[in-house]
Amino acid sequence: MTNNNIYFVANWKMFGDVKSVNSLNRVIKLTKSKKYKNIKIIYCPPYTLLDRLVGKTKNYNIDIGGQDCHFDMNSGAFTGSISSTQIKKLGCKFVILGHSEKRNEGDTNFIINKKIKSALNSKLNVIFCIGETKQEKKRNKTFEVLKKQIFECLKNIKIKNNLLIAYEPVWSIGTGNVLYHDDLRIVVNKLKNIVKKKYNKHIKILYGGSVNTKNISELKKVNNIDGFLIGNASRNVNKFIDIIKKSSN
Ligand code: 13P
């Protein structure tokens, strides 16, 4: 992996409380070191912590993002939802969309397409997640599924530098199973080519799914990956920092 702008996205999912905010102190310290000037750290906490994390990191090289948003960017009668405009106005720069855990709750490619449009209209950068299930992988459907997710979710969207793709195989999330070496390199290459061919745009691809302190040294050898989307290990500051350090050696 080249050292050019490596992304480390911490997806805290539905974890964390006000005490978790202090865990950023050590990460802030790390970002002050010249050695790590090419890394981009993005924290995506639950909505309840967005405001605090924006305040905590505003003078440092760390960005904050939401984990989802509603497809309507305007205010409205949508109980339990949050709009891309609200996330943006808090001072966030990113939003994760298309995560398999949201797809499991009912987000279709059609809905994700509308959410991505809303986020981009609100001037948020999008971390767009795609990934195949275990069954789809077994049936050799990986690329069919990934292509469909890309084409349907990005329909009528002009891709600029405001969108990253996070390739997160569903079978890898929270399981300890990871795609390595040439297998991962091939998928990432194919995804970059698919996007280049269809949208004439070079896109950054992150890998997500059970990234941890033990497998990061192998994962970083896959030199076409632009960074990582990290769930469980990102909530433990020692592990998160260890992952960043090992990726940057
Ligand atoms: P884990 O790192 O816990 O497998 O989660 C990955 C993920 O879903 C990040 O979005």
mmCIF file of C-alpha atoms and ligand atoms in Angstrom:
data_model
loop_
_atom_site.group_PDB
_atom_site.id
_atom_site.type_symbol
_atom_site.label_atom_id
_atom_site.label_comp_id
_atom_site.label_asym_id
_atom_site.label_seq_id
_atom_site.Cartn_x
_atom_site.Cartn_y
_atom_site.Cartn_z
ATOM 1 C CA MET A 1 0.000 0.000 0.000
ATOM 2 C CA THR A 2 1.375 3.430 -0.856
ATOM 3 C CA ASN A 3 1.494 5.983 1.906
ATOM 4 C CA ASN A 4 -0.588 8.459 -0.060
ATOM 5 C CA ASN A 5 -3.702 9.433 1.854
ATOM 6 C CA ILE A 6 -4.502 6.201 3.596
ATOM 7 C CA TYR A 7 -7.967 6.286 5.131
ATOM 8 C CA PHE A 8 -8.825 4.837 8.518
ATOM 9 C CA VAL A 9 -12.543 5.034 9.093
ATOM 10 C CA ALA A 10 -13.780 4.111 12.557
ATOM 11 C CA ASN A 11 -17.363 2.874 12.404
ATOM 12 C CA TRP A 12 -18.501 2.721 16.019
ATOM 13 C CA LYS A 13 -21.914 1.369 15.013
ATOM 14 C CA MET A 14 -24.376 1.477 17.976
ATOM 15 C CA PHE A 15 -21.621 1.652 20.595
ATOM 16 C CA GLY A 16 -20.154 4.442 22.687
ATOM 17 C CA ASP A 17 -21.190 7.073 25.195
ATOM 18 C CA VAL A 18 -19.844 10.418 26.364
ATOM 19 C CA LYS A 19 -16.927 8.689 28.089
ATOM 20 C CA SER A 20 -15.782 7.329 24.722
ATOM 21 C CA VAL A 21 -14.968 10.853 23.571
ATOM 22 C CA ASN A 22 -11.793 10.981 25.653
ATOM 23 C CA SER A 23 -10.435 7.967 23.839
ATOM 24 C CA LEU A 24 -9.684 10.341 20.964
ATOM 25 C CA ASN A 25 -6.946 12.121 22.914
ATOM 26 C CA ARG A 26 -4.265 9.656 21.915
ATOM 27 C CA VAL A 27 -5.390 9.587 18.300
ATOM 28 C CA ILE A 28 -5.264 13.394 18.190
ATOM 29 C CA LYS A 29 -1.700 13.223 19.503
ATOM 30 C CA LEU A 30 -0.798 10.742 16.778
ATOM 31 C CA THR A 31 -2.111 13.008 14.023
ATOM 32 C CA LYS A 32 0.288 15.747 15.148
ATOM 33 C CA SER A 33 3.274 13.607 14.248
ATOM 34 C CA LYS A 34 4.812 14.277 10.805
ATOM 35 C CA LYS A 35 5.082 10.542 10.272
ATOM 36 C CA TYR A 36 1.313 10.307 9.997
ATOM 37 C CA LYS A 37 0.609 13.393 7.935
ATOM 38 C CA ASN A 38 -0.614 11.320 4.979
ATOM 39 C CA ILE A 39 -3.286 9.493 6.890
ATOM 40 C CA LYS A 40 -6.898 10.502 6.989
ATOM 41 C CA ILE A 41 -8.799 9.478 10.092
ATOM 42 C CA ILE A 42 -12.573 9.630 10.067
ATOM 43 C CA TYR A 43 -14.707 8.798 13.093
ATOM 44 C CA CYS A 44 -18.294 7.736 12.515
ATOM 45 C CA PRO A 45 -19.875 7.524 15.975
ATOM 46 C CA PRO A 46 -23.600 7.166 16.731
ATOM 47 C CA TYR A 47 -25.612 10.344 16.104
ATOM 48 C CA THR A 48 -25.648 11.087 19.845
ATOM 49 C CA LEU A 49 -21.887 11.711 19.794
ATOM 50 C CA LEU A 50 -21.485 13.543 16.484
ATOM 51 C CA ASP A 51 -21.628 17.004 18.007
ATOM 52 C CA ARG A 52 -19.101 16.196 20.752
ATOM 53 C CA LEU A 53 -16.671 14.542 18.383
ATOM 54 C CA VAL A 54 -16.864 17.462 15.947
ATOM 55 C CA GLY A 55 -16.024 19.801 18.852
ATOM 56 C CA LYS A 56 -13.231 17.582 20.087
ATOM 57 C CA THR A 57 -11.491 17.268 16.707
ATOM 58 C CA LYS A 58 -12.173 20.608 15.061
ATOM 59 C CA ASN A 59 -8.550 21.830 15.300
ATOM 60 C CA TYR A 60 -7.029 18.553 14.191
ATOM 61 C CA ASN A 61 -6.657 16.420 11.112
ATOM 62 C CA ILE A 62 -9.589 14.163 11.962
ATOM 63 C CA ASP A 63 -12.981 14.256 10.267
ATOM 64 C CA ILE A 64 -16.324 13.129 11.624
ATOM 65 C CA GLY A 65 -19.090 11.361 9.743
ATOM 66 C CA GLY A 66 -22.565 9.971 10.263
ATOM 67 C CA GLN A 67 -23.400 6.294 9.851
ATOM 68 C CA ASP A 68 -26.489 6.902 7.718
ATOM 69 C CA CYS A 69 -28.907 9.648 6.696
ATOM 70 C CA HIS A 70 -32.450 9.959 5.423
ATOM 71 C CA PHE A 71 -32.977 10.262 1.658
ATOM 72 C CA ASP A 72 -34.796 13.579 2.084
ATOM 73 C CA MET A 73 -32.236 16.306 2.684
ATOM 74 C CA ASN A 74 -34.910 18.696 3.966
ATOM 75 C CA SER A 75 -36.579 18.655 7.346
ATOM 76 C CA GLY A 76 -39.695 16.504 7.479
ATOM 77 C CA ALA A 77 -41.977 14.204 9.400
ATOM 78 C CA PHE A 78 -39.588 11.247 9.506
ATOM 79 C CA THR A 79 -39.538 10.028 13.102
ATOM 80 C CA GLY A 80 -36.213 8.582 14.157
ATOM 81 C CA SER A 81 -34.332 9.827 11.123
ATOM 82 C CA ILE A 82 -31.627 12.417 10.575
ATOM 83 C CA SER A 83 -31.067 14.350 7.359
ATOM 84 C CA SER A 84 -27.830 14.879 5.473
ATOM 85 C CA THR A 85 -28.318 18.626 5.994
ATOM 86 C CA GLN A 86 -28.479 18.164 9.767
ATOM 87 C CA ILE A 87 -25.321 16.050 9.717
ATOM 88 C CA LYS A 88 -23.532 18.601 7.547
ATOM 89 C CA LYS A 89 -24.628 21.532 9.700
ATOM 90 C CA LEU A 90 -23.104 19.879 12.769
ATOM 91 C CA GLY A 91 -19.717 20.165 11.061
ATOM 92 C CA CYS A 92 -19.456 16.601 9.802
ATOM 93 C CA LYS A 93 -17.753 15.958 6.481
ATOM 94 C CA PHE A 94 -18.683 12.343 5.766
ATOM 95 C CA VAL A 95 -21.521 9.864 5.891
ATOM 96 C CA ILE A 96 -21.481 6.079 5.543
ATOM 97 C CA LEU A 97 -24.205 4.812 3.202
ATOM 98 C CA GLY A 98 -25.147 1.366 1.971
ATOM 99 C CA HIS A 99 -23.716 -0.498 4.952
ATOM 100 C CA SER A 100 -24.875 -4.113 4.970
ATOM 101 C CA GLU A 101 -26.325 -3.632 8.453
ATOM 102 C CA LYS A 102 -28.602 -0.909 7.028
ATOM 103 C CA ARG A 103 -29.347 -3.068 3.976
ATOM 104 C CA ASN A 104 -30.431 -5.787 6.438
ATOM 105 C CA GLU A 105 -32.852 -3.278 7.926
ATOM 106 C CA GLY A 106 -34.410 -2.624 4.537
ATOM 107 C CA ASP A 107 -32.191 -0.264 2.569
ATOM 108 C CA THR A 108 -32.392 -1.264 -1.090
ATOM 109 C CA ASN A 109 -30.099 -0.067 -3.871
ATOM 110 C CA PHE A 110 -32.904 2.306 -4.876
ATOM 111 C CA ILE A 111 -33.101 3.851 -1.407
ATOM 112 C CA ILE A 112 -29.306 4.014 -1.100
ATOM 113 C CA ASN A 113 -29.199 5.856 -4.435
ATOM 114 C CA LYS A 114 -31.570 8.465 -3.036
ATOM 115 C CA LYS A 115 -29.546 8.737 0.175
ATOM 116 C CA ILE A 116 -26.302 9.219 -1.746
ATOM 117 C CA LYS A 117 -27.915 11.979 -3.822
ATOM 118 C CA SER A 118 -29.140 13.650 -0.648
ATOM 119 C CA ALA A 119 -25.700 13.448 0.995
ATOM 120 C CA LEU A 120 -23.864 14.799 -2.036
ATOM 121 C CA ASN A 121 -26.384 17.628 -2.381
ATOM 122 C CA SER A 122 -25.629 18.495 1.247
ATOM 123 C CA LYS A 123 -21.929 18.572 0.355
ATOM 124 C CA LEU A 124 -21.070 15.561 2.475
ATOM 125 C CA ASN A 125 -18.476 13.067 1.272
ATOM 126 C CA VAL A 126 -19.907 9.580 0.970
ATOM 127 C CA ILE A 127 -18.364 6.320 2.126
ATOM 128 C CA PHE A 128 -20.427 3.989 -0.029
ATOM 129 C CA CYS A 129 -20.406 0.370 1.166
ATOM 130 C CA ILE A 130 -20.803 -2.637 -1.075
ATOM 131 C CA GLY A 131 -20.276 -6.336 -0.461
ATOM 132 C CA GLU A 132 -21.458 -9.811 -1.273
ATOM 133 C CA THR A 133 -22.944 -12.347 1.139
ATOM 134 C CA LYS A 134 -21.460 -15.755 1.846
ATOM 135 C CA GLN A 135 -24.048 -17.447 -0.372
ATOM 136 C CA GLU A 136 -23.392 -15.054 -3.235
ATOM 137 C CA LYS A 137 -19.659 -15.689 -2.947
ATOM 138 C CA LYS A 138 -20.222 -19.457 -2.896
ATOM 139 C CA ARG A 139 -22.316 -19.189 -6.076
ATOM 140 C CA ASN A 140 -19.568 -17.131 -7.771
ATOM 141 C CA LYS A 141 -21.869 -14.141 -7.895
ATOM 142 C CA THR A 142 -19.465 -11.677 -6.249
ATOM 143 C CA PHE A 143 -18.904 -9.399 -9.243
ATOM 144 C CA GLU A 144 -22.463 -9.604 -10.459
ATOM 145 C CA VAL A 145 -23.622 -8.411 -7.019
ATOM 146 C CA LEU A 146 -20.971 -5.713 -6.640
ATOM 147 C CA LYS A 147 -21.621 -4.341 -10.129
ATOM 148 C CA LYS A 148 -25.359 -4.225 -9.515
ATOM 149 C CA GLN A 149 -24.826 -2.413 -6.221
ATOM 150 C CA ILE A 150 -22.508 0.111 -7.866
ATOM 151 C CA PHE A 151 -24.646 0.756 -10.947
ATOM 152 C CA GLU A 152 -27.970 0.958 -9.104
ATOM 153 C CA CYS A 153 -26.758 2.941 -6.115
ATOM 154 C CA LEU A 154 -24.800 5.394 -8.256
ATOM 155 C CA LYS A 155 -27.465 5.775 -10.946
ATOM 156 C CA ASN A 156 -27.588 9.356 -12.293
ATOM 157 C CA ILE A 157 -24.844 10.447 -9.924
ATOM 158 C CA LYS A 158 -21.783 12.307 -11.122
ATOM 159 C CA ILE A 159 -18.847 10.858 -9.254
ATOM 160 C CA LYS A 160 -16.160 13.275 -8.171
ATOM 161 C CA ASN A 161 -13.644 13.034 -5.355
ATOM 162 C CA ASN A 162 -16.518 13.182 -2.894
ATOM 163 C CA LEU A 163 -17.207 9.457 -2.915
ATOM 164 C CA LEU A 164 -15.170 6.511 -1.676
ATOM 165 C CA ILE A 165 -16.203 2.912 -2.026
ATOM 166 C CA ALA A 166 -15.802 0.624 0.969
ATOM 167 C CA TYR A 167 -15.677 -2.993 -0.097
ATOM 168 C CA GLU A 168 -17.011 -4.931 2.890
ATOM 169 C CA PRO A 169 -17.803 -8.574 2.147
ATOM 170 C CA VAL A 170 -20.820 -9.329 4.359
ATOM 171 C CA TRP A 171 -19.326 -12.707 5.308
ATOM 172 C CA SER A 172 -16.273 -10.922 6.666
ATOM 173 C CA ILE A 173 -17.953 -8.400 8.964
ATOM 174 C CA GLY A 174 -17.520 -9.394 12.610
ATOM 175 C CA THR A 175 -16.476 -12.942 11.765
ATOM 176 C CA GLY A 176 -12.669 -12.824 11.778
ATOM 177 C CA ASN A 177 -12.668 -14.032 8.167
ATOM 178 C CA VAL A 178 -10.821 -11.744 5.790
ATOM 179 C CA LEU A 179 -10.022 -11.632 2.104
ATOM 180 C CA TYR A 180 -6.245 -11.427 1.657
ATOM 181 C CA HIS A 181 -3.447 -11.028 -0.842
ATOM 182 C CA ASP A 182 -4.175 -11.636 -4.526
ATOM 183 C CA ASP A 183 -7.837 -12.460 -3.849
ATOM 184 C CA LEU A 184 -8.378 -9.011 -2.387
ATOM 185 C CA ARG A 185 -6.098 -7.264 -4.873
ATOM 186 C CA ILE A 186 -8.108 -8.729 -7.766
ATOM 187 C CA VAL A 187 -11.464 -7.587 -6.362
ATOM 188 C CA VAL A 188 -10.153 -4.087 -5.671
ATOM 189 C CA ASN A 189 -8.617 -3.840 -9.144
ATOM 190 C CA LYS A 190 -11.812 -5.009 -10.779
ATOM 191 C CA LEU A 191 -13.876 -2.521 -8.801
ATOM 192 C CA LYS A 192 -11.558 0.322 -9.783
ATOM 193 C CA ASN A 193 -11.802 -0.754 -13.427
ATOM 194 C CA ILE A 194 -15.582 -1.058 -13.310
ATOM 195 C CA VAL A 195 -15.865 2.509 -11.991
ATOM 196 C CA LYS A 196 -13.234 3.858 -14.384
ATOM 197 C CA LYS A 197 -14.986 2.304 -17.378
ATOM 198 C CA LYS A 198 -18.494 3.369 -16.441
ATOM 199 C CA TYR A 199 -17.847 6.781 -14.858
ATOM 200 C CA ASN A 200 -14.412 7.665 -16.236
ATOM 201 C CA LYS A 201 -13.230 8.304 -12.716
ATOM 202 C CA HIS A 202 -10.473 6.872 -10.560
ATOM 203 C CA ILE A 203 -12.065 5.906 -7.265
ATOM 204 C CA LYS A 204 -10.540 5.162 -3.878
ATOM 205 C CA ILE A 205 -11.444 1.777 -2.420
ATOM 206 C CA LEU A 206 -11.337 0.944 1.257
ATOM 207 C CA TYR A 207 -11.497 -2.562 2.660
ATOM 208 C CA GLY A 208 -13.703 -3.433 5.607
ATOM 209 C CA GLY A 209 -14.514 -6.609 7.500
ATOM 210 C CA SER A 210 -12.734 -7.896 10.617
ATOM 211 C CA VAL A 211 -9.719 -5.624 10.178
ATOM 212 C CA ASN A 212 -7.676 -6.033 13.350
ATOM 213 C CA THR A 213 -4.207 -5.674 14.850
ATOM 214 C CA LYS A 214 -3.267 -9.209 13.803
ATOM 215 C CA ASN A 215 -4.259 -9.164 10.134
ATOM 216 C CA ILE A 216 -3.383 -5.549 9.283
ATOM 217 C CA SER A 217 0.238 -6.366 8.429
ATOM 218 C CA GLU A 218 -0.960 -8.776 5.738
ATOM 219 C CA LEU A 219 -3.774 -6.525 4.549
ATOM 220 C CA LYS A 220 -1.474 -3.560 4.053
ATOM 221 C CA LYS A 221 0.533 -5.574 1.533
ATOM 222 C CA VAL A 222 -2.393 -5.305 -0.876
ATOM 223 C CA ASN A 223 -1.063 -2.244 -2.581
ATOM 224 C CA ASN A 224 -4.152 -1.012 -4.410
ATOM 225 C CA ILE A 225 -6.220 -0.491 -1.244
ATOM 226 C CA ASP A 226 -6.651 3.129 -0.166
ATOM 227 C CA GLY A 227 -7.565 2.444 3.438
ATOM 228 C CA PHE A 228 -9.769 0.573 5.866
ATOM 229 C CA LEU A 229 -13.245 0.751 7.348
ATOM 230 C CA ILE A 230 -12.951 -0.651 10.834
ATOM 231 C CA GLY A 231 -15.746 -1.703 13.162
ATOM 232 C CA ASN A 232 -14.977 -3.560 16.353
ATOM 233 C CA ALA A 233 -11.242 -2.770 16.564
ATOM 234 C CA SER A 234 -11.857 0.958 16.118
ATOM 235 C CA ARG A 235 -13.628 1.203 19.470
ATOM 236 C CA ASN A 236 -10.510 0.215 21.369
ATOM 237 C CA VAL A 237 -8.086 3.109 21.061
ATOM 238 C CA ASN A 238 -5.010 0.905 21.612
ATOM 239 C CA LYS A 239 -6.079 -1.399 18.806
ATOM 240 C CA PHE A 240 -7.035 1.453 16.492
ATOM 241 C CA ILE A 241 -3.674 3.149 16.971
ATOM 242 C CA ASP A 242 -1.847 -0.142 16.553
ATOM 243 C CA ILE A 243 -3.625 -0.698 13.235
ATOM 244 C CA ILE A 244 -2.669 2.786 12.040
ATOM 245 C CA LYS A 245 0.950 2.364 13.104
ATOM 246 C CA LYS A 246 1.307 -1.074 11.543
ATOM 247 C CA SER A 247 -0.204 0.186 8.278
ATOM 248 C CA SER A 248 2.217 3.040 8.126
ATOM 249 C CA ASN A 249 5.442 1.122 8.722
HETATM 250 P P1 13P B 1 -15.835 -5.295 11.962
HETATM 251 O O1 13P B 1 -14.492 -4.594 11.774
HETATM 252 O O2 13P B 1 -16.286 -5.325 13.380
HETATM 253 O O3 13P B 1 -15.854 -6.617 11.263
HETATM 254 O O4 13P B 1 -16.914 -4.374 11.211
HETATM 255 C C1 13P B 1 -16.671 -3.983 9.927
HETATM 256 C C2 13P B 1 -17.697 -2.993 9.545
HETATM 257 O O5 13P B 1 -18.864 -3.320 9.405
HETATM 258 C C3 13P B 1 -17.268 -1.603 9.390
HETATM 259 O O6 13P B 1 -18.238 -0.850 8.762
#
